[in-house]
Coordinates of C-alpha atoms in Angstrom, one line a residue:
Chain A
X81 CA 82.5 107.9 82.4
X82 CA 83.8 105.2 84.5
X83 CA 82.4 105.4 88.5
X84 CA 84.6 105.3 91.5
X85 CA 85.5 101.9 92.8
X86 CA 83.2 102.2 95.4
X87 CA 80.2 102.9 93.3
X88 CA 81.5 99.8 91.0
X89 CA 80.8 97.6 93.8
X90 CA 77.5 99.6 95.1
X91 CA 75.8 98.6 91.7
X92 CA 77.5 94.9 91.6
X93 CA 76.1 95.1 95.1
X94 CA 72.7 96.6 94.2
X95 CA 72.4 94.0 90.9
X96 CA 72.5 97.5 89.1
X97 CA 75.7 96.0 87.5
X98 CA 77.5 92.9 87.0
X99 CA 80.6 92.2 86.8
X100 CA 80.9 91.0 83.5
X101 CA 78.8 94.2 82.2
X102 CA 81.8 96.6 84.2
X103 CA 84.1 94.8 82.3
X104 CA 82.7 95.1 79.2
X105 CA 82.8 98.5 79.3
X106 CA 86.1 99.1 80.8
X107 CA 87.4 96.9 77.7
X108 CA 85.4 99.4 75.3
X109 CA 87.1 102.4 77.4
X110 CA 90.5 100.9 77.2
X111 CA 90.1 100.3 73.3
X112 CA 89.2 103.9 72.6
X113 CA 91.3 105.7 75.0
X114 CA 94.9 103.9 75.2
X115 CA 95.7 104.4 71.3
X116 CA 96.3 107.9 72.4
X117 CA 98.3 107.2 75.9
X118 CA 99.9 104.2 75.4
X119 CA 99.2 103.2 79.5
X120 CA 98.9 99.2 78.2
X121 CA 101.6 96.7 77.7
X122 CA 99.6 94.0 77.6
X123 CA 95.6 93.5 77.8
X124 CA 94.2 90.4 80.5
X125 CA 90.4 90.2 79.3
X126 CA 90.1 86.6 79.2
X127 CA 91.4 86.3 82.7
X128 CA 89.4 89.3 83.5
X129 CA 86.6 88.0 82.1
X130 CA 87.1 84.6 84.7
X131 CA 87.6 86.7 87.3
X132 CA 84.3 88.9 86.8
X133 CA 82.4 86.0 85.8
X134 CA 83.5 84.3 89.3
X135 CA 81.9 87.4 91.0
X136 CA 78.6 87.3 88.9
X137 CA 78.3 84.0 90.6
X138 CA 78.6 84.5 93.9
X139 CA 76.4 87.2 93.7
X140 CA 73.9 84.9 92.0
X141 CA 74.4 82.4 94.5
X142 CA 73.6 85.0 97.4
X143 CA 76.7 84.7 98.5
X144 CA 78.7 87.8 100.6
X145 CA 80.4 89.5 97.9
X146 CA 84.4 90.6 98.8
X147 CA 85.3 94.6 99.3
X148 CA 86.5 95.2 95.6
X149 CA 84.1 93.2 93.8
X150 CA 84.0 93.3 90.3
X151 CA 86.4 96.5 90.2
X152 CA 88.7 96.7 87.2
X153 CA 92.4 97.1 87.8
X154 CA 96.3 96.8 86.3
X155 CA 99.1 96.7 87.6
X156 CA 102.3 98.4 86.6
X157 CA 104.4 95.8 84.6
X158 CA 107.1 94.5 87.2
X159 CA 104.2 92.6 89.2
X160 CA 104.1 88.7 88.5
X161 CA 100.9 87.9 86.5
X162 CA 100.3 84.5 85.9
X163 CA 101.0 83.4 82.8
X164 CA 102.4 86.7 81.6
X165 CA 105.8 87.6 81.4
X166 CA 107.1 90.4 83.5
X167 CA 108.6 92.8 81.3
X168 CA 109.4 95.7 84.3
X169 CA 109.5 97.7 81.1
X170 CA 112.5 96.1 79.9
X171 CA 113.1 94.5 76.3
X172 CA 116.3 92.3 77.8
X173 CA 113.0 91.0 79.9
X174 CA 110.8 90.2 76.9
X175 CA 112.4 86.7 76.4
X176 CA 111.9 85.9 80.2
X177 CA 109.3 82.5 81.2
X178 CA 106.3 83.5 81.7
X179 CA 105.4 84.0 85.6
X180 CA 104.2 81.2 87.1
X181 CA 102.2 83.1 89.9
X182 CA 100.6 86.5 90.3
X183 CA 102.5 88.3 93.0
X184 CA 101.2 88.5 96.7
X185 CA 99.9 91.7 95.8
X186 CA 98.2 91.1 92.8
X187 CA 96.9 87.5 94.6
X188 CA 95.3 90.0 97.0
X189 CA 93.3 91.8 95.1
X190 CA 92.0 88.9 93.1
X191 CA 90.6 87.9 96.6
X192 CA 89.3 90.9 97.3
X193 CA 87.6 90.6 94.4
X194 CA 89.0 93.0 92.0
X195 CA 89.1 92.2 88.3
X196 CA 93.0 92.8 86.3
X197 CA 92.6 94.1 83.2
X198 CA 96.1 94.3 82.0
X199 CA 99.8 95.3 82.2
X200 CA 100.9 98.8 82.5
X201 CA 104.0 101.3 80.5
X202 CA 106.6 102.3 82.9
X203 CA 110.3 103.6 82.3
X204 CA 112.9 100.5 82.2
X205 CA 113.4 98.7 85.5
X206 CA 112.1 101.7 87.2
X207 CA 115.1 103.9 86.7
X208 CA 113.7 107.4 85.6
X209 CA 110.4 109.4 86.5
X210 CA 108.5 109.7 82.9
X211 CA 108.0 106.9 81.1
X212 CA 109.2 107.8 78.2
X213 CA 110.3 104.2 77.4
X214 CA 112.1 103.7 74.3
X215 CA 111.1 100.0 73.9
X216 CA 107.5 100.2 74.9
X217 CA 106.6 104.1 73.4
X218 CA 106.0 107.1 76.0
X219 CA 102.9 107.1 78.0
X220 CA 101.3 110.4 77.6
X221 CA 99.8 112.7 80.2
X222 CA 95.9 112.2 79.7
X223 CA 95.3 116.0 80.5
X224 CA 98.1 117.6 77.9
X225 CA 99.5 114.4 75.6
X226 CA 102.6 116.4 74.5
X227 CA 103.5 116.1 77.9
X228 CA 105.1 113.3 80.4
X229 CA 102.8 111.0 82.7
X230 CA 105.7 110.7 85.3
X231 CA 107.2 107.7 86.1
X232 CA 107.9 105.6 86.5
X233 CA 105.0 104.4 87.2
X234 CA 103.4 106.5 84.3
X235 CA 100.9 104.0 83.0
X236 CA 99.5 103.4 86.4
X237 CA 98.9 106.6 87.1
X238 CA 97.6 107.7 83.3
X239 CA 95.4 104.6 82.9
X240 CA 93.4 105.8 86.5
X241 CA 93.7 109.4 85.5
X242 CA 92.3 108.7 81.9
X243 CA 89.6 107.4 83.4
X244 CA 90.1 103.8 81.9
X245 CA 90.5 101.9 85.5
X246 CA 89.4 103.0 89.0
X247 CA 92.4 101.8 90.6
X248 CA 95.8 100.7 89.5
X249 CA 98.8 99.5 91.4
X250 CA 103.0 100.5 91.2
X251 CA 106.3 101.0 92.8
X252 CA 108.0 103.6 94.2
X253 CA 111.5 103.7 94.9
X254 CA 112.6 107.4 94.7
X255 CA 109.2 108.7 94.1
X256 CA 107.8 105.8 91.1
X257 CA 104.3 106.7 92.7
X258 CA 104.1 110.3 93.7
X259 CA 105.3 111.9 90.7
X260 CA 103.1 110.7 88.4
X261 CA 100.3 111.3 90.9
X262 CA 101.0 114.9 90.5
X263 CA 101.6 114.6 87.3
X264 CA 98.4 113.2 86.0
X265 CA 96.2 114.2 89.2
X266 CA 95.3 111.5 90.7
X267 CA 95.5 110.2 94.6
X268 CA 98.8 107.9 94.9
X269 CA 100.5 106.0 98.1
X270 CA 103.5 105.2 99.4
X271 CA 102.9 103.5 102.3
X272 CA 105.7 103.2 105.0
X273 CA 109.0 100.7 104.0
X274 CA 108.0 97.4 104.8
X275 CA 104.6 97.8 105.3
X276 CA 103.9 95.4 101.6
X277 CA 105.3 92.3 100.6
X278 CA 107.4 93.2 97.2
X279 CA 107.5 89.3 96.7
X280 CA 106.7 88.2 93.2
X281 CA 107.5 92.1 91.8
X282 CA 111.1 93.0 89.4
X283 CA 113.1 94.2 92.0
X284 CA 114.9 97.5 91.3
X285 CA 116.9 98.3 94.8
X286 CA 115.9 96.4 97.6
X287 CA 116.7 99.1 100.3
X288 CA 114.4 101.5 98.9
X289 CA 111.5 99.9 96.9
X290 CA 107.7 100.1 98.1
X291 CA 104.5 99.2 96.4
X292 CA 101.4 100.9 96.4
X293 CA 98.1 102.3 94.6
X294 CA 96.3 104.5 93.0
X295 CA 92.7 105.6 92.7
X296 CA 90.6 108.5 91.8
X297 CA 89.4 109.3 95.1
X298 CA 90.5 108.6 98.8
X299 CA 88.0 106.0 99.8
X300 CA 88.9 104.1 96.9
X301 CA 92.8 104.1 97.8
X302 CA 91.9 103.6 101.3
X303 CA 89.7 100.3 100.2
X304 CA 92.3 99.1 98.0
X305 CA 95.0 99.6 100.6
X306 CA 93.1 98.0 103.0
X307 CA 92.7 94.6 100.8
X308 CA 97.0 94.9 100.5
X309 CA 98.0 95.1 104.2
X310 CA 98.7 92.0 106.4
X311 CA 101.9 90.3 107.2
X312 CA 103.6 87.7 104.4
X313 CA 105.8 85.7 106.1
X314 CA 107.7 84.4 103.0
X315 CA 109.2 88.0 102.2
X316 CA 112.0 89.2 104.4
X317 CA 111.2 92.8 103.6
X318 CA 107.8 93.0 105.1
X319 CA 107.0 94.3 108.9
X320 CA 105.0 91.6 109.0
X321 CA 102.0 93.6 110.8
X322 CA 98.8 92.9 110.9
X323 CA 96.3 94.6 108.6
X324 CA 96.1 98.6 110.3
X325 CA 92.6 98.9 108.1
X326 CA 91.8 102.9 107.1
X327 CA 88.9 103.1 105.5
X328 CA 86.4 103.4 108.3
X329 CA 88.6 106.0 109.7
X330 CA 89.6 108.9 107.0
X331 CA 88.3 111.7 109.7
X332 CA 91.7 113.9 110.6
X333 CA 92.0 113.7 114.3
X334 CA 91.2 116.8 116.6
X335 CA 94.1 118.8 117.3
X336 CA 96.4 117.4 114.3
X337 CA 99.7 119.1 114.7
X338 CA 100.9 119.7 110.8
X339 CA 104.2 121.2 109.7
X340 CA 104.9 122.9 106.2
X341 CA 107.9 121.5 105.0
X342 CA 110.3 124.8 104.5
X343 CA 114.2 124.9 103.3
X344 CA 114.9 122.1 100.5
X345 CA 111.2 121.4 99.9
X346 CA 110.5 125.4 99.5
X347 CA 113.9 126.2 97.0
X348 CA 112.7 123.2 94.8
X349 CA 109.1 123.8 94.2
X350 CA 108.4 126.4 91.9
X351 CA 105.2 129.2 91.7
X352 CA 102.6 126.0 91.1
X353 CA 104.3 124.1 93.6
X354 CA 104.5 126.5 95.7
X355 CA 100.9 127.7 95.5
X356 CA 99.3 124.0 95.6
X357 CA 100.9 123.2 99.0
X358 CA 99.7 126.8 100.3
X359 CA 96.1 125.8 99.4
X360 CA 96.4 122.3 101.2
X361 CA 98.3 124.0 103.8
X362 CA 95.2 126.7 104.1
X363 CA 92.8 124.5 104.1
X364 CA 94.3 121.8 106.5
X365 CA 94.4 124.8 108.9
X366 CA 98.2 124.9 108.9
X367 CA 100.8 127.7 109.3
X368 CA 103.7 126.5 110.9
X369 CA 106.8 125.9 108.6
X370 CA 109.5 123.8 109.5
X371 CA 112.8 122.2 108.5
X372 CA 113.5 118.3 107.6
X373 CA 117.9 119.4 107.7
X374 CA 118.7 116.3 106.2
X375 CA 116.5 116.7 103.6
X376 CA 119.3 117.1 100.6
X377 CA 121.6 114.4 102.6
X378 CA 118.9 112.3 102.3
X379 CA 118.0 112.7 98.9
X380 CA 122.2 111.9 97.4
X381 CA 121.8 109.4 100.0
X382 CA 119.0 107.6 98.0
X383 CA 120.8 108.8 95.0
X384 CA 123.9 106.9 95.2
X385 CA 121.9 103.8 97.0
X386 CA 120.1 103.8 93.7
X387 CA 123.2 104.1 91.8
X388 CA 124.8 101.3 93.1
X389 CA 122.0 98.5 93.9
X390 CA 120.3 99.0 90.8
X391 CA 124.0 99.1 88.8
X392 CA 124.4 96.0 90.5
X393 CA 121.3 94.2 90.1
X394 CA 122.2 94.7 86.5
X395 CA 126.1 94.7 86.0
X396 CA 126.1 90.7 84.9
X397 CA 123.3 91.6 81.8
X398 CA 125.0 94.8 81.2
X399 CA 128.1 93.2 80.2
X400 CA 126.9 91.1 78.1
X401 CA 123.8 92.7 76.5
X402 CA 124.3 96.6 77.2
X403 CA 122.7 97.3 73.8
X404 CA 119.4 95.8 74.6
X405 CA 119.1 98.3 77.6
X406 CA 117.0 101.7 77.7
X407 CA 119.4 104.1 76.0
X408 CA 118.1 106.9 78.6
X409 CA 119.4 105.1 81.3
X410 CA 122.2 102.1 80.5
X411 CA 124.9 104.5 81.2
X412 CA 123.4 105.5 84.3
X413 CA 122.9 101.8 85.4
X414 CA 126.8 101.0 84.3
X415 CA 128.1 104.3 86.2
X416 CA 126.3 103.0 89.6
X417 CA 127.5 99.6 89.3
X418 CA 131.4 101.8 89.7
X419 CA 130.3 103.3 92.9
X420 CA 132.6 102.4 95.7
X421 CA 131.3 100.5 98.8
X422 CA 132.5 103.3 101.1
X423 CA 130.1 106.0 99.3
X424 CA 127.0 103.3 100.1
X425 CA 128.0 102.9 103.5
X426 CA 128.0 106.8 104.5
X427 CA 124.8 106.6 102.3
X428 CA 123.4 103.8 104.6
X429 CA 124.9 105.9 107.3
X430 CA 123.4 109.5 106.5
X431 CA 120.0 107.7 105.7
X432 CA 119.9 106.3 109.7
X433 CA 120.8 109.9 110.9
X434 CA 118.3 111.4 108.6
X435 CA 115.4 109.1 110.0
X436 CA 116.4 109.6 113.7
X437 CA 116.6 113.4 113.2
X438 CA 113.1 113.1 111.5
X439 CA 111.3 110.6 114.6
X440 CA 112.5 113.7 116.4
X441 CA 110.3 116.5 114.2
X442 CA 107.8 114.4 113.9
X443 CA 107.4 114.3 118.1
X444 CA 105.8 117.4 117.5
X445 CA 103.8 117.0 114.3
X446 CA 101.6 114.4 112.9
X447 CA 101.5 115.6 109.6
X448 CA 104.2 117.2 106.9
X449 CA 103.0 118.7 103.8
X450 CA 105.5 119.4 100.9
X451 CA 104.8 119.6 96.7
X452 CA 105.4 116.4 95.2
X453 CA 107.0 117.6 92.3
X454 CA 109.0 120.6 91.6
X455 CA 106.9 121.5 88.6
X456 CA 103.5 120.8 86.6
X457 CA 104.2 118.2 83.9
X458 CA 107.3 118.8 81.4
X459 CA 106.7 117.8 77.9
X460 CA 108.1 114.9 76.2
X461 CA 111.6 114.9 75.7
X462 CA 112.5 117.7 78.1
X463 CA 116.1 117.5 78.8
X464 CA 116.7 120.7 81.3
X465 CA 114.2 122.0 84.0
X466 CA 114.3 125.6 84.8
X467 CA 113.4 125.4 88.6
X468 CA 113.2 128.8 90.3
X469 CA 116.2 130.0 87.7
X470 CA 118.1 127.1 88.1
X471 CA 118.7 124.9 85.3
X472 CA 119.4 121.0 86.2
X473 CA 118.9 118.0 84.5
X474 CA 114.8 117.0 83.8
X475 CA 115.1 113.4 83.9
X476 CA 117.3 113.2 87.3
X477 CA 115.8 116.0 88.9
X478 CA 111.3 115.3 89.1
X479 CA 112.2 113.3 92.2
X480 CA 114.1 115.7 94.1
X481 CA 111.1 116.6 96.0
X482 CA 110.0 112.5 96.6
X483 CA 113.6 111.2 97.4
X484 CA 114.4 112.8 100.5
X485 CA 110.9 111.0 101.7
X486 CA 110.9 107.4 100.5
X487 CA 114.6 107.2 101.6
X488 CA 114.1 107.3 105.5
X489 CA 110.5 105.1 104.6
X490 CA 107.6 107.7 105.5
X491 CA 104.3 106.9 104.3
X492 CA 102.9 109.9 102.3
X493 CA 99.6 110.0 100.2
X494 CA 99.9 112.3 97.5
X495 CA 96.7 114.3 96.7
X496 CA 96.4 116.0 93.2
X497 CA 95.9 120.1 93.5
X498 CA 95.3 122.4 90.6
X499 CA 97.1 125.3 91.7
X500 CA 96.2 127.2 88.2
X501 CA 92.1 127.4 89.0
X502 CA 93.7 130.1 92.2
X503 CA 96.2 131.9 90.2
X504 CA 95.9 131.8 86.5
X505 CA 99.1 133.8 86.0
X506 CA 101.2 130.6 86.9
X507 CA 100.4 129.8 83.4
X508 CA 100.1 125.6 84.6
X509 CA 98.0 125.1 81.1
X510 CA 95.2 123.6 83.5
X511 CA 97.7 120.9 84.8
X512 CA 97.6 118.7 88.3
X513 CA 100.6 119.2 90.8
X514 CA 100.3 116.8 94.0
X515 CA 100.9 117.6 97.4
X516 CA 102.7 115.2 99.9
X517 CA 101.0 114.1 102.5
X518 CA 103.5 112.7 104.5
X519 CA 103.2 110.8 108.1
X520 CA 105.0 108.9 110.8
X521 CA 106.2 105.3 110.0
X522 CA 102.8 103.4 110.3
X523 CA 101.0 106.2 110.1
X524 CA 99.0 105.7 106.7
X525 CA 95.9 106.8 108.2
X526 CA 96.8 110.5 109.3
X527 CA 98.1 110.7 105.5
X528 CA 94.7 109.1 103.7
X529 CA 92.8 111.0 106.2
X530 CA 94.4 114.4 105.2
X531 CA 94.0 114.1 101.6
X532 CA 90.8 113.5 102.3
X533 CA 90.2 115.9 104.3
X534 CA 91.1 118.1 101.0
X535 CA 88.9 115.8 98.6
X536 CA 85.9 116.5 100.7
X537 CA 87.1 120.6 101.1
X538 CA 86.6 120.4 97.2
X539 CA 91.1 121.3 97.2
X540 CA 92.6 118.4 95.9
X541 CA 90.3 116.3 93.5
X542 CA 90.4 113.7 90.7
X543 CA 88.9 115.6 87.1
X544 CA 88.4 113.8 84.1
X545 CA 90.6 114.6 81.1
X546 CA 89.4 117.2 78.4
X547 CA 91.2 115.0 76.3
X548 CA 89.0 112.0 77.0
X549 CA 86.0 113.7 76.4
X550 CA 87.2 115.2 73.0
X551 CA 88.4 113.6 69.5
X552 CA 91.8 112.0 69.5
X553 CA 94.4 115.1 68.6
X554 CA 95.2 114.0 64.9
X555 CA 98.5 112.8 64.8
X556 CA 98.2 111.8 68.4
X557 CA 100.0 108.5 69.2
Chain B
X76 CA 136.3 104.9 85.3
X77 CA 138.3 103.2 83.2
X78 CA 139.8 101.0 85.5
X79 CA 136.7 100.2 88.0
X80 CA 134.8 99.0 84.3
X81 CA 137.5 97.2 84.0
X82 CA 137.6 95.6 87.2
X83 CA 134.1 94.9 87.0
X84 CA 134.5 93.0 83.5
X85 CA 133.1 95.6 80.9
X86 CA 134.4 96.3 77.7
X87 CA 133.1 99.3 75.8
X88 CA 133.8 101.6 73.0
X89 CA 135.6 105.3 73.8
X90 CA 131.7 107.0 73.1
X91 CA 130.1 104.6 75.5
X92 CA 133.4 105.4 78.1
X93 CA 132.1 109.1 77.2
X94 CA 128.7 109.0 78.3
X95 CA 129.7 106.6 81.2
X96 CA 132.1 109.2 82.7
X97 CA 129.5 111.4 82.2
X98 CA 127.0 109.7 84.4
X99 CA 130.1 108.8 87.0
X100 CA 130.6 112.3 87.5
X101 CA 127.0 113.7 88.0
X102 CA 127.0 110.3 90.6
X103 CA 130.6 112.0 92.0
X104 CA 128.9 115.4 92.8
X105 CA 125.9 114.1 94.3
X106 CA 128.6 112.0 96.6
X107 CA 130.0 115.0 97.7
X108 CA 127.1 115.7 99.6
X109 CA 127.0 112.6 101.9
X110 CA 130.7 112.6 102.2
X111 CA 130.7 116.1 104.0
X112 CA 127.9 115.4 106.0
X113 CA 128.7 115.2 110.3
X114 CA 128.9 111.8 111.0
X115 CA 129.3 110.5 114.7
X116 CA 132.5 107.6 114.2
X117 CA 130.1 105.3 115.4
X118 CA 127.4 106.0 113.1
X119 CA 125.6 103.1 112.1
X120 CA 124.0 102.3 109.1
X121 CA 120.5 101.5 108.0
X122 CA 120.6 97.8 107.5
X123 CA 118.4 96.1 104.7
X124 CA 118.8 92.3 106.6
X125 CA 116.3 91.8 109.4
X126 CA 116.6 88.1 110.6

């Protein structure tokens, strides 16, 4: 069973471990448990096998060793990796050059001394929320493999929760990190806009993308945050802040002020939903709901941003090679590329409203919980969600909860419940749904140090797949 | 939606128009939503470019 990324680095640390050993058996994990997920594009062992070997050394040497040491990771695959092209789960991509350097991010981590492993599945250029990606295969959910990871930072999120890396990066644009977090229970986070360079990743739309990890437990997300932050002057996006480090301080503050996100978020989560952001809500000690009124503005705000930037990030290939596109999305992508310039303006428009409005609520609370998702995992290939009796489109719809957030650029942690163990009649099969943790812009802390705050009440958690533990499911692919 | 794929230099068979139109419209309802929401005139918007 692999450890947390902290223990990784407590036996590097303790010369319990090495590096090179960790990797081994992540490799041996990887080869036994991704046949039956599909969470890899490509595999990096010889690089990870440098990097590990570069740790060993230093450790031999008696030199300090850096905060990640030796801790195996991948990355979704729109990050820049050396020498690898970046597919952003795109087959018009597969013919690109290889990248000549690994993204800030992914340069980051290598000095923190984290160890990539590979390349992770994700649906095409980021448009959809389940990687089912028709070039690249479906990632499956590790805890029910008829069912979808989430996306689209599926493989990410499936590859931690499979237990086959500690820690993975992805993007989030409408909700590319939180909904597979609840998906495949594991801790995810969007920090605030700006807060990470997005130089050397595919871009999808510029007004709306973030990066971000995730990791089985808090500390681990904090740690790995921690080694992202810090201004990068060469990307116009960033804040350009100085590193805001976390991990030393995941105790909630006295006197926290939390709101339970009402109207939109409450009509879109169903029973499980429902139920898993009562227990957080319980055990954070909160009661008061509240409003966020812009809440559906917000979310056809990010709609039609999406529409429109990612149409026209794309219209010039579209032309020419529509065909090569992800059939469950090319017509999506051509229809946003028609969107008038007046309908992204009032979008632009609505979204500055809907922040202001939302500095204003968040005068009074630190802290706004909402479900992540509307519903436990749908199985592959589900076209039509039935969410509290009504019907509305699967694929378009798993972000309804997320968009409304990312657009106006909160930071939120999402922290994996299992709202079934408290209520077996709402028949979740035994599957994760995430809670949003969501905080002030810059306020990362207050939402790492609520989730764990729940880790540590034993309410949100990281659990190892059955499916891991047993035989592959014959047929299983 | 045939004449903004025009303008924009596509060329596509009546299916693909279809499924298109199809996809324009769900984009169309969704619109609806942030065209009826209260603006003040002077409402600015959130700008991507920070020199």
């Amino acid at each position: 069973v692999t450890g947390s990324a902290a223990d990784i680095v407590r036996r590097i640390r303790a010369g319990a471990s090495s590096a090179a050993s960790v990797l081994t058996e992540t490799k041996a994990r990887i080869e036994a448990r991704d046949p039956n997920l599909n969470c890899f594009t490509a595999a990096t062992f010889e690089r990870a096998s440098r990097e590990a070997a570069a740790i060993d050394e230093l450790r031999a040497r008696g030199q300090p060793l850096p905060p990640l040491a030796g801790v195996p990771y991948a990355v979704k695959n729109l990050f820049d990796i050396a020498g690898l092209t970046t597919l952003a789960g795109g087959k018009v991509n597969a013919g690109n050059a290889p990248a000549v350097a690994d993204a800030p991010l992914v340069a980051r981590m290598r000095s923190a001394g984290a160890v990539l492993v590979g390349a992770l599945n994700m649906d095409e250029h980021a448009y959809g929320f389940t990687t089912e990606n028709s070039h690249y295969g479906t990632t499956r959910n590790p805890h029910d493999r008829a069912r979808v990871a989430g996306g689209s930072s599926g493989g990410s999120a499936a590859a931690v929760a499979a237990g086959m890396v500690p820690l993975s990066l992805g993007s989030d644009t409408n909700g590319s990190i939180r909904v597979p977090a609840s998906f495949c229970g594991v801790f995810g986070l969007k920090p605030t806009f700006g807060r990470l360079p997005r130089s050397g990743t595919f871009p999808f739309v510029h007004s709306l993308d973030h990066l971000g990890p995730f990791a089985s437990t808090v500390t681990d997300l904090a740690a790995v945050y921690d080694a992202l932050q810090g201004p990068y002057p060469a990307d116009p996006a960033c804040a350009q802040r100085a590193v805001e480090p976390v991990s030393a301080a995941l105790t909630l503050p006295h006197g926290i002020r939390i709101g339970i996100l009402g109207g939109w978020f409450h009509e879109w989560a169903d029973p499980a939903a429902r139920r898993a952001v009562q227990l957080a809500a319980s055990a954070l000690g909160a009661a008061r709901a509240v409003e966020l009124k812009g809440a559906e503005a917000a979310r056809a705000a990010a709609f039609i941003i999406t529409g429109a930037e990612g149409g026209a990030l794309h219209r010039a290939r579209l032309i020419t090679q529509y065909d090569a596109y992800e059939p469950l999305s090319r017509a999506r992508l051509v229809a946003g590329s028609l969107i008038p310039a007046s309908w992204v303006v009032q979008a632009q428009r609505v979204r500055r409203q809907v922040f202001r409005e939302t500095l204003d609520l968040l005068d009074h609370f630190d802290l706004l919980i909402a479900a992540a998702t509307p519903v436990v995992a749908p199985r592959i290939g589900t076209e039509t969600l039935l969410v509290n009796g009504r019907s509305v489109p699967a694929r378009a719809s798993l972000g309804v909860l997320t968009q409304p957030i990312s657009c106006i650029g909160l930071p939120v942690c999402t922290a994996p419940l299992w709202p079934g163990d408290a209520d077996a009649a709402l028949q979740t099969g035994g599957l994760p749904l995430g809670v949003q943790l969501i905080g002030a812009p810059w306020r990362e802390d207050i939402c790492l140090a609520a989730a764990h705050a729940l880790e540590r009440a034993g309410v949100a958690g990281f659990r190892l797949p059955l499916s891991v533990r047993s035989p592959p499911l014959d047929g299983a692919s | 939606v045939r004449a903004a794929l025009a303008l924009q230099g596509y060329e596509f068979d009546e299916v693909q128009i279809a499924e298109i139109t199809l996809q324009f419209s769900r984009i169309d309802s969704v619109a609806q939503i942030i065209l009826a929401w209260p603006l003040s005139f002077a409402s600015e918007a959130a700008p991507v470019f920070r020199p």
